[in-house]
XYZ file of C-alpha atoms in Angstrom:
664
model
C -6.811 -30.149 4.948
C -9.521 -27.533 4.265
C -11.295 -27.857 0.915
C -10.938 -24.526 -0.931
C -13.936 -22.810 -2.476
C -13.957 -23.702 -6.210
C -12.605 -20.991 -8.476
C -15.314 -21.598 -11.078
C -18.027 -21.224 -8.419
C -17.141 -17.578 -7.722
C -20.098 -15.467 -8.863
C -19.288 -12.514 -11.111
C -15.919 -10.740 -10.617
C -15.033 -11.521 -14.237
C -12.120 -9.090 -14.390
C -10.610 -10.499 -11.213
C -10.842 -14.079 -12.446
C -9.465 -13.162 -15.867
C -6.465 -11.308 -14.392
C -5.624 -14.252 -12.127
C -5.924 -16.740 -14.980
C -3.698 -14.656 -17.258
C -0.991 -14.694 -14.600
C -1.419 -18.445 -14.240
C -0.845 -18.758 -17.983
C 2.097 -16.330 -18.000
C 3.653 -15.419 -14.613
C 5.845 -12.945 -16.528
C 2.812 -10.620 -16.638
C 3.900 -9.513 -13.168
C 1.129 -10.380 -10.740
C -2.200 -8.845 -9.794
C -3.208 -6.141 -7.346
C -6.849 -6.551 -6.330
C -8.452 -3.381 -4.951
C -11.918 -3.312 -3.482
C -14.272 -3.035 -0.569
C -14.438 -5.706 2.097
C -16.515 -8.827 1.480
C -16.055 -9.014 -2.299
C -14.442 -12.483 -2.563
C -10.929 -11.117 -3.131
C -9.223 -13.638 -0.851
C -11.606 -16.449 -1.821
C -10.752 -16.141 -5.524
C -7.008 -16.004 -4.895
C -7.012 -19.053 -2.623
C -9.194 -20.937 -5.111
C -6.697 -20.320 -7.917
C -4.037 -22.524 -6.302
C -6.193 -25.621 -6.864
C -6.194 -24.896 -10.609
C -2.436 -24.607 -10.976
C -0.761 -27.584 -12.681
C 1.469 -29.793 -10.549
C 5.119 -28.803 -10.306
C 8.020 -31.229 -10.991
C 10.686 -30.815 -8.287
C 14.031 -32.293 -7.249
C 13.457 -34.669 -4.361
C 14.545 -33.163 -1.037
C 15.295 -29.683 -2.425
C 13.920 -26.973 -0.134
C 13.932 -24.501 -3.032
C 11.733 -26.473 -5.477
C 14.341 -26.803 -8.213
C 13.105 -28.085 -11.581
C 14.740 -31.514 -12.173
C 15.049 -30.811 -15.910
C 16.944 -27.537 -15.304
C 18.105 -27.309 -11.673
C 19.358 -23.965 -10.406
C 23.187 -24.120 -10.419
C 23.290 -21.639 -7.506
C 20.736 -23.487 -5.360
C 21.889 -23.516 -1.698
C 20.837 -27.187 -1.516
C 22.705 -28.029 -4.748
C 24.358 -28.862 -6.919
C 21.668 -31.132 -8.340
C 22.095 -33.596 -11.150
C 19.616 -33.135 -13.967
C 17.215 -36.025 -14.165
C 13.909 -37.392 -13.005
C 12.165 -35.981 -9.965
C 8.820 -36.069 -8.261
C 5.758 -33.845 -8.613
C 3.816 -31.896 -6.029
C 0.864 -29.465 -6.132
C 1.708 -25.816 -6.691
C 1.894 -24.022 -3.344
C 0.055 -20.939 -2.287
C 2.076 -19.139 0.389
C 0.511 -16.329 2.420
C 2.648 -13.460 3.712
C 1.269 -12.062 6.984
C 1.155 -8.273 7.367
C 3.286 -8.485 10.524
C 6.000 -10.709 9.008
C 9.643 -9.855 9.615
C 12.288 -9.469 6.929
C 13.883 -12.764 7.997
C 10.545 -14.546 7.697
C 10.179 -13.254 4.131
C 13.657 -13.795 2.695
C 15.096 -16.349 5.133
C 17.748 -16.127 7.808
C 21.363 -17.121 8.248
C 22.695 -18.873 11.334
C 25.077 -16.061 12.279
C 26.803 -18.057 15.017
C 27.724 -20.931 12.650
C 28.633 -18.537 9.862
C 31.187 -16.723 12.048
C 32.505 -19.722 13.989
C 32.568 -22.349 11.226
C 32.330 -20.360 8.005
C 29.234 -22.377 7.050
C 26.381 -20.797 5.109
C 23.651 -22.360 7.240
C 20.540 -20.865 5.675
C 16.929 -21.259 6.781
C 14.653 -20.547 3.777
C 11.899 -17.969 4.036
C 8.532 -17.528 2.392
C 10.075 -16.464 -0.938
C 11.695 -19.891 -1.229
C 8.449 -21.643 -0.292
C 6.569 -19.683 -2.970
C 9.023 -20.469 -5.798
C 7.072 -21.800 -8.799
C 3.792 -21.208 -6.956
C 1.648 -18.334 -5.686
C 2.652 -15.727 -3.112
C -0.422 -14.073 -1.671
C -0.292 -10.853 0.378
C -3.590 -9.850 1.933
C -3.791 -6.155 2.881
C -0.600 -5.445 0.960
C -1.117 -1.713 1.553
C -0.546 -2.300 5.279
C 2.736 -4.151 4.733
C 5.889 -2.252 5.728
C 7.481 -0.472 2.783
C 10.837 -2.248 3.081
C 9.084 -5.635 2.907
C 7.121 -4.565 -0.159
C 10.370 -3.407 -1.784
C 12.037 -6.765 -1.074
C 9.010 -8.636 -2.326
C 8.721 -6.729 -5.585
C 12.471 -6.820 -6.223
C 12.428 -10.605 -5.902
C 9.396 -10.831 -8.198
C 11.099 -8.637 -10.814
C 14.485 -10.434 -10.715
C 13.198 -13.958 -10.160
C 15.686 -14.412 -7.328
C 16.106 -13.560 -3.661
C 19.376 -12.329 -2.188
C 20.109 -12.594 1.527
C 23.165 -10.789 2.849
C 24.338 -10.561 6.443
C 27.693 -8.973 7.240
C 29.495 -10.274 4.151
C 27.795 -13.681 4.025
C 25.594 -13.967 0.933
C 23.019 -16.518 -0.221
C 21.054 -16.409 -3.449
C 18.200 -18.649 -4.587
C 15.577 -18.613 -7.328
C 12.224 -17.021 -6.438
C 9.793 -16.963 -9.350
C 6.166 -16.846 -8.299
C 2.759 -15.468 -9.163
C 2.383 -12.421 -6.917
C -1.128 -11.472 -5.826
C -1.889 -8.624 -3.451
C -5.287 -7.572 -2.158
C -6.191 -4.330 -0.438
C -9.086 -2.200 0.735
C -8.396 1.398 -0.416
C -10.249 2.728 2.628
C -7.339 1.504 4.764
C -4.704 3.435 2.824
C -3.009 3.433 -0.553
C 0.206 2.025 -1.934
C 2.838 4.452 -3.141
C 2.746 5.036 -6.943
C 6.220 3.480 -7.263
C 4.923 0.260 -5.706
C 1.670 0.315 -7.663
C 3.692 0.367 -10.866
C 5.476 -2.850 -9.901
C 2.262 -4.879 -10.033
C 1.561 -6.056 -13.555
C -2.234 -5.830 -13.492
C -4.839 -4.311 -11.232
C -8.559 -4.866 -10.922
C -11.237 -2.993 -9.011
C -13.865 -5.214 -7.399
C -17.171 -4.258 -5.837
C -20.184 -6.154 -4.622
C -22.909 -6.541 -7.227
C -25.983 -4.356 -6.879
C -28.123 -6.899 -8.764
C -30.413 -8.761 -6.327
C -30.378 -11.998 -8.360
C -26.587 -12.149 -8.371
C -26.393 -11.402 -4.651
C -28.879 -14.183 -3.981
C -26.710 -16.619 -5.921
C -23.617 -15.561 -3.964
C -25.369 -16.290 -0.668
C -26.822 -19.578 -1.936
C -23.430 -20.916 -3.025
C -21.673 -19.766 0.104
C -24.202 -21.443 2.374
C -23.984 -24.658 0.351
C -20.199 -24.610 0.622
C -20.258 -23.973 4.384
C -22.707 -26.862 4.915
C -20.525 -29.432 3.100
C -17.306 -28.138 1.461
C -16.319 -31.495 -0.037
C -19.715 -32.132 -1.630
C -19.894 -28.571 -2.972
C -16.410 -28.868 -4.485
C -17.359 -32.208 -6.065
C -20.265 -30.548 -7.894
C -17.819 -28.151 -9.519
C -15.085 -30.716 -10.216
C -15.753 -30.925 -13.964
C -15.629 -27.147 -14.418
C -12.439 -26.968 -12.362
C -10.815 -29.709 -14.447
C -11.772 -27.935 -17.677
C -10.198 -24.643 -16.548
C -7.090 -26.450 -15.317
C -6.693 -28.113 -18.710
C -7.229 -24.791 -20.467
C -4.407 -23.238 -18.404
C -2.086 -26.084 -19.416
C -3.048 -25.703 -23.090
C -2.545 -21.926 -22.993
C 0.900 -22.353 -21.415
C 1.898 -24.721 -24.191
C 0.553 -22.349 -26.851
C 2.104 -19.204 -25.366
C 5.564 -19.514 -27.025
C 3.860 -19.733 -30.422
C 1.813 -16.536 -30.049
C 2.943 -13.815 -32.461
C 2.897 -10.180 -31.349
C 2.925 -8.274 -34.631
C 4.284 -4.803 -35.277
C 0.748 -3.435 -35.599
C -0.221 -4.617 -32.143
C 3.056 -3.329 -30.732
C 2.381 0.109 -32.199
C -1.102 0.098 -30.665
C 0.412 -0.753 -27.290
C 3.044 1.975 -27.544
C 0.509 4.546 -28.758
C -1.899 3.704 -25.920
C 0.778 4.061 -23.246
C 1.912 7.357 -24.764
C -1.654 8.675 -25.036
C -2.315 8.028 -21.345
C 1.078 9.495 -20.350
C 2.170 6.598 -18.157
C 5.657 6.906 -16.684
C 8.508 4.684 -17.847
C 8.368 1.632 -20.111
C 7.074 -1.018 -17.707
C 3.477 -0.434 -18.835
C 4.369 -1.175 -22.472
C 6.090 -4.416 -21.514
C 3.265 -5.533 -19.227
C 0.665 -4.753 -21.893
C 2.607 -6.764 -24.460
C 2.858 -9.776 -22.153
C -0.798 -9.484 -21.135
C -2.021 -9.246 -24.726
C 0.056 -12.323 -25.596
C -1.392 -14.252 -22.649
C -4.911 -13.187 -23.678
C -4.367 -14.586 -27.164
C -3.060 -17.865 -25.739
C -5.996 -18.071 -23.319
C -8.366 -17.617 -26.281
C -6.514 -20.366 -28.191
C -5.068 -18.043 -30.838
C -1.541 -17.530 -32.111
C -2.058 -13.892 -33.194
C -2.592 -10.887 -30.930
C -5.661 -8.895 -31.993
C -6.827 -5.380 -31.225
C -9.322 -6.740 -28.687
C -6.393 -8.279 -26.777
C -4.612 -4.920 -26.705
C -7.781 -3.209 -25.461
C -8.325 -5.697 -22.662
C -4.634 -5.537 -21.726
C -4.877 -1.747 -21.420
C -7.920 -1.993 -19.135
C -5.996 -4.305 -16.809
C -2.487 -2.826 -16.978
C -2.938 0.965 -17.140
C -5.490 2.280 -14.593
C -3.187 2.131 -11.560
C -0.284 3.620 -13.523
C -2.193 6.799 -14.280
C -2.489 7.886 -10.628
C -0.312 10.900 -9.914
C -1.301 11.249 -6.253
C -3.479 9.330 -3.780
C -6.479 11.583 -4.413
C -6.753 10.568 -8.074
C -9.383 7.883 -8.570
C -8.039 4.931 -10.564
C -9.637 4.394 -13.925
C -9.246 4.753 -17.654
C -11.122 6.878 -20.191
C -12.475 4.142 -22.448
C -13.544 6.577 -25.170
C -9.989 7.856 -25.396
C -8.712 4.269 -25.411
C -11.005 3.283 -28.283
C -10.051 6.415 -30.208
C -6.335 5.634 -29.851
C -6.758 2.021 -30.899
C -8.886 3.057 -33.874
C -6.291 5.609 -34.952
C -3.584 2.941 -35.115
C -5.788 0.029 -36.194
C -4.871 0.417 -39.858
C -1.343 -0.750 -39.114
C -2.459 -4.042 -37.509
C -2.493 -7.170 -39.587
C -6.051 -8.473 -39.728
C -7.107 -7.025 -36.384
C -10.790 -7.367 -35.677
C -12.952 -4.577 -34.314
C -12.425 -4.108 -30.595
C -14.818 -6.198 -28.520
C -16.095 -4.218 -25.544
C -16.436 -7.384 -23.513
C -12.959 -8.752 -24.322
C -12.019 -12.437 -24.230
C -12.813 -14.567 -21.241
C -15.737 -12.403 -20.148
C -15.067 -9.510 -17.880
C -14.010 -6.883 -20.392
C -14.507 -3.239 -19.699
C -13.275 -1.249 -16.759
C -14.436 -2.451 -13.336
C -16.364 0.134 -11.315
C -14.071 2.854 -9.984
C -14.376 3.355 -6.255
C -12.880 6.777 -5.753
C -13.015 8.503 -2.384
C -16.605 9.226 -1.411
C -18.183 10.988 1.526
C -20.071 8.290 3.384
C -22.541 10.536 5.067
C -20.932 10.004 8.474
C -20.157 12.561 11.090
C -18.115 14.655 8.666
C -20.692 14.748 5.827
C -22.130 18.195 5.161
C -24.527 19.780 2.619
C -22.988 20.223 -0.808
C -22.801 23.373 -2.906
C -25.579 23.881 -5.390
C -25.392 24.829 -9.039
C -22.818 27.483 -9.723
C -21.278 27.014 -6.294
C -24.164 28.812 -4.532
C -24.858 27.854 -0.914
C -27.709 25.468 -0.209
C -30.353 26.557 2.295
C -29.473 25.703 5.880
C -31.110 25.944 9.297
C -32.280 29.325 10.477
C -29.572 31.371 12.066
C -26.835 28.847 11.330
C -24.847 31.206 9.126
C -23.638 28.129 7.248
C -22.035 28.477 3.838
C -21.551 25.677 1.349
C -18.287 23.929 0.718
C -15.679 25.541 -1.519
C -13.024 23.791 -3.542
C -9.483 23.536 -2.259
C -6.754 25.579 -3.896
C -4.005 23.788 -5.794
C -1.842 21.756 -3.378
C 1.853 22.515 -3.003
C 4.953 20.885 -1.523
C 5.181 21.626 2.193
C 8.070 21.965 4.582
C 8.810 19.013 6.815
C 6.950 19.058 10.127
C 8.317 16.461 12.522
C 7.891 15.291 16.099
C 10.964 16.004 18.270
C 12.924 13.300 20.054
C 13.414 9.635 19.192
C 10.407 7.345 18.837
C 9.667 3.636 18.454
C 6.681 3.786 16.110
C 5.912 2.046 12.846
C 8.360 2.571 9.995
C 7.705 5.707 7.971
C 9.365 8.869 6.719
C 8.590 11.662 9.153
C 10.291 11.666 12.586
C 13.457 10.126 13.985
C 12.990 6.679 15.522
C 14.709 3.466 16.532
C 14.013 1.102 13.649
C 15.142 -2.180 12.106
C 16.392 -0.299 9.061
C 18.507 2.826 8.895
C 21.963 3.948 9.904
C 23.723 1.990 12.645
C 24.132 4.040 15.815
C 25.381 1.460 18.335
C 25.034 -2.069 19.687
C 23.221 -3.863 22.484
C 22.588 -7.373 23.695
C 19.801 -8.953 21.631
C 16.373 -9.223 23.187
C 14.928 -12.349 21.626
C 15.978 -13.381 18.103
C 19.058 -11.671 16.671
C 18.067 -9.847 13.479
C 20.853 -7.343 12.741
C 24.320 -8.403 13.825
C 26.801 -5.724 14.868
C 29.950 -7.538 13.741
C 32.571 -5.291 15.353
C 30.809 -5.299 18.730
C 30.382 -9.087 18.577
C 34.074 -9.655 17.849
C 35.041 -7.177 20.564
C 32.883 -9.028 23.096
C 34.304 -12.458 22.154
C 37.989 -11.538 21.727
C 39.027 -11.394 25.442
C 37.769 -14.955 26.036
C 39.471 -16.839 23.202
C 42.361 -18.246 25.302
C 40.019 -19.320 28.105
C 37.788 -21.048 25.565
C 40.716 -23.022 24.192
C 40.778 -21.558 20.722
C 43.272 -23.440 18.545
C 42.066 -23.025 14.962
C 41.371 -20.056 12.696
C 37.704 -19.808 13.660
C 36.470 -17.479 16.378
C 35.053 -19.341 19.389
C 31.684 -17.705 19.969
C 29.098 -17.982 22.674
C 25.571 -16.688 22.429
C 26.371 -14.064 25.058
C 28.930 -12.564 22.651
C 26.370 -11.675 19.975
C 25.424 -8.017 19.728
C 22.384 -6.558 18.036
C 22.945 -3.434 15.955
C 20.812 -0.487 17.024
C 19.684 1.590 14.104
C 18.037 4.921 13.595
C 15.604 5.618 10.799
C 12.252 7.316 10.397
C 8.797 6.547 11.734
C 5.284 7.395 10.646
C 3.203 9.496 13.012
C -0.438 10.224 13.647
C -1.075 13.621 12.084
C -4.304 14.948 13.571
C -5.724 17.974 11.764
C -7.894 20.337 13.814
C -9.546 22.640 11.270
C -11.419 25.844 12.064
C -14.562 25.948 9.875
C -16.200 28.898 11.583
C -17.573 32.090 10.103
C -14.263 33.911 10.599
C -12.775 31.490 8.052
C -15.733 31.653 5.699
C -14.442 34.056 3.071
C -14.354 31.906 -0.054
C -10.876 32.792 -1.211
C -9.508 32.367 2.288
C -11.122 28.974 2.940
C -10.009 27.742 -0.455
C -6.413 28.574 0.482
C -6.836 26.874 3.866
C -8.183 23.704 2.266
C -5.331 23.773 -0.229
C -2.841 23.938 2.638
C -4.473 21.027 4.491
C -4.632 19.037 1.251
C -0.916 19.709 0.781
C -0.195 18.444 4.294
C -2.319 15.359 3.582
C -0.211 14.631 0.509
C 2.882 14.992 2.650
C 1.372 12.614 5.233
C 0.676 10.073 2.483
C 4.254 10.212 1.248
C 5.603 9.848 4.784
C 3.348 6.870 5.616
C 1.442 8.569 8.431
C -1.972 7.909 9.863
C -4.258 10.929 9.666
C -7.365 12.153 11.468
C -9.588 15.186 11.007
C -11.428 17.216 13.672
C -13.469 20.251 12.631
C -15.118 22.909 14.769
C -17.725 25.575 14.010
C -21.043 26.835 15.371
C -21.276 25.491 18.901
C -19.473 22.135 18.712
C -16.634 20.094 17.256
C -16.920 16.907 15.208
C -14.574 14.044 14.433
C -14.910 14.239 10.664
C -12.538 11.288 10.250
C -11.170 9.015 12.996
C -7.452 8.178 12.684
C -6.894 6.110 9.554
C -4.227 5.273 6.987
C -6.512 6.430 4.175
C -5.551 10.006 3.396
C -7.906 10.070 0.419
C -10.807 9.594 2.844
C -9.549 12.642 4.752
C -9.354 14.597 1.500
C -12.964 13.678 0.684
C -14.165 14.889 4.094
C -12.180 18.102 3.690
C -13.616 18.768 0.227
C -17.222 18.609 1.503
C -16.578 20.770 4.573
C -18.715 23.951 4.715
C -18.094 26.929 6.987
C -20.108 29.269 9.150
C -21.114 30.134 12.682
C -19.087 30.946 15.771
C -15.608 29.678 16.649
C -15.670 27.058 19.435
C -11.887 26.723 19.543
C -11.881 25.090 22.988
C -14.365 22.431 21.809
C -12.122 21.616 18.857
C -9.043 21.234 21.041
C -10.857 19.120 23.637
C -12.271 16.852 20.918
C -8.759 16.423 19.505
C -7.465 15.620 22.993
C -10.106 12.874 23.329
C -9.154 11.421 19.938
C -5.485 11.266 20.950
C -6.332 9.639 24.279
C -8.267 6.823 22.596
C -5.662 6.364 19.869
C -2.894 6.188 22.470
C -4.592 3.120 23.931
C -4.843 1.481 20.511
C -1.347 2.274 19.283
C 0.871 3.520 22.147
C 4.079 3.484 20.078
C 2.809 5.891 17.419
C 3.547 9.487 18.352
C 1.155 12.266 17.404
C 1.558 15.582 15.620
C -1.396 17.958 16.054
C -1.850 20.501 13.255
C -4.305 23.251 14.215
C -5.488 25.265 11.206
C -7.066 28.500 12.464
C -6.806 32.260 12.691
C -6.732 31.901 16.492
C -10.078 33.540 17.227
C -12.342 32.009 19.901
C -15.982 33.069 20.246
C -19.191 31.708 21.734
C -19.983 30.700 25.287
C -18.599 32.190 28.517
C -14.919 33.166 28.501
C -14.106 31.438 25.184
C -10.517 32.707 25.059
C -9.647 31.556 28.581
C -11.307 28.182 27.997
C -9.327 27.691 24.759
C -6.116 28.520 26.620
C -6.823 25.896 29.281
C -7.600 23.296 26.603
C -4.361 24.124 24.779
C -2.310 23.711 27.941
C -3.490 20.087 28.195
C -1.429 19.319 25.077
C 1.580 21.186 26.434
C 1.410 19.303 29.749
C 1.439 15.940 27.952
C 4.255 16.933 25.593
C 2.172 16.503 22.433
C 3.959 17.953 19.403
C 1.888 20.636 17.721
C 1.972 23.298 15.055
C -0.529 26.072 14.399
C -1.058 27.059 10.776
C -1.912 30.761 11.074
C -4.673 31.592 8.584
C -5.045 35.242 9.573
C -4.830 37.600 6.617
C -5.077 41.305 5.913
C -2.946 44.317 6.797
C -3.955 44.273 10.486
C -3.133 41.028 12.302
C -3.930 40.238 15.924
C -1.360 37.449 16.344
C -3.866 35.172 18.065
C -2.552 32.035 16.330
C 0.908 32.731 17.726
C -0.529 33.043 21.240
C -2.345 29.721 20.750
C 0.891 28.071 19.647
C 2.544 29.334 22.820
C -0.217 27.812 24.959
C 0.151 24.517 23.073
C 3.925 24.545 23.508
C 4.289 24.356 19.733
C 5.149 26.531 16.763
C 3.108 28.888 14.590
C 3.650 29.000 10.841
C 1.815 31.115 8.275
C 0.369 29.716 5.064
C 3.219 31.287 3.098
C 5.848 29.841 5.437
C 4.312 26.386 5.057
C 5.483 26.186 1.454
C 8.727 24.299 0.906
C 9.934 26.916 -1.577
C 9.338 29.792 0.850
C 12.463 31.664 1.973
C 11.000 32.814 5.285
C 9.938 30.716 8.246
C 12.074 27.583 7.876
C 10.324 24.853 9.888
C 12.417 21.797 10.671
C 10.899 20.956 14.046
C 7.489 21.826 15.397
C 8.863 22.385 18.885
C 11.930 24.510 18.398
C 11.740 25.567 22.018
C 11.769 21.968 23.281
C 15.559 21.954 23.389
């Protein structure tokens, strides 16, 4: 068995360690979401926590880890008699990103259930994690329906498995920890809210601390057992402190003054719903117990707010997480007179850490899409001679867009944009299973078995089934697509008001892509070339950052932009062949520069039409006289043209339900 890296040997990351320890003291806090860049000890700290968890008393032979002093009366392995049992270490169960629903919640033996009426249940990872830790690395890449199941089980403390009228329920109470790199995409706000606490982690910029990180890691890699032995006393002390805090927790008093501070803080920061108030109350109580106190103080409320509120204040994926600490202190001070004996807020908070971890909002990384920024007052910065470049302008306010979808039926990753064959959705038919049966089509199975009952010698009430009788339900749902934006940043788009509206439209489409769980990419063209400002990614906030810093100017190499987009799609098709693409060209349709620019753009557009790539042209032409060039481009692409006004969901004109209305 691999020796885990000691929890107490993790350098820095005080907020991360404190949030994990608070959940170890009180799992009712609701788990931790750890956000941060790669290589910041997120996974190391989570795995190290399991060694600190106290041992768990269990009923001997129970696959669901029932407590012998209070066994679950509905346990599938029960009923159990209350009494003595054995002890085992608390488990840490890891949920892989590619796990199936059956692997998470468990699976029923459908054949035995139908033929014998027996609830033969194979437990899943939720059962394994009961009374332990369930760890989900890259939780933002997990399919939405799995995240929903996971968070529902965490909220209810139980898992329900239902297959065609056969139901199994078992207890599932665990410490839920998810880690994610925001660069790879965000969680939906509804899912963010279900995590009790969140922490932002980043690598230290202090050379001394970085040196210590490397020193300890090298020592651990050389001899894990010896390194762990050097930290054994510190580990034992923290383990004992967790046990003591758990015992003290029921005695902690949450006074009316502290409750009013919690309610006032949540109201001041305009968080939705009441979950934030409840999580703050539980966190403040756990903080007091961790500090060895029986009264919740103002400093506990402050620290609880810093851990429980930042992720609940995000209204869209482009909002950087964080909390205005001055406003927090002002709110707590305003209601401090009603607290009984509260001390002055401590900026560091108990257990070290304190304070808001560094916020890592979307930044331009200086890559291929980085461009010179606007100067003071929005004036353009000097650029190369003859470039005609103008500085970036801010995007207009985003709006809700009409649905743009890819025609036909796909097989891509689950999402919310285009029709697809999926594991979840409405049942459209049945087929023979290919591999493991996951969704039984009961009527088709019975229909297949019924003609053979006499030949199989059926004599009792049960249906005599063979594996060949089983039928898999085919279902239709929605998939996520690759939405590739091809944005004209040439001089013809350079008018400030016009480019601001264009950026607002693209930002609106990015928001729509986020909500529909798409991957996005960004190609821009101006001057004499096209650039891949952002390769296909799940991080729409990265695309928004590139868009915000995009200047305009120069000629309009439309053909170069289309050819660059075609190359991006070709490479992405090799990486993810099941994900269908939707190309959104944002332009006024003009093509200038080089020999025969219009004819060359037409030939490039016809490449997309020949390959059946779904496309839409957002026509940015304005003014009383319009040339209709964007419409001609859409015809060459085999797609649809839509004006900026028609793109709005509340627009009466230009209803867009499919980007290839002529495909039929």
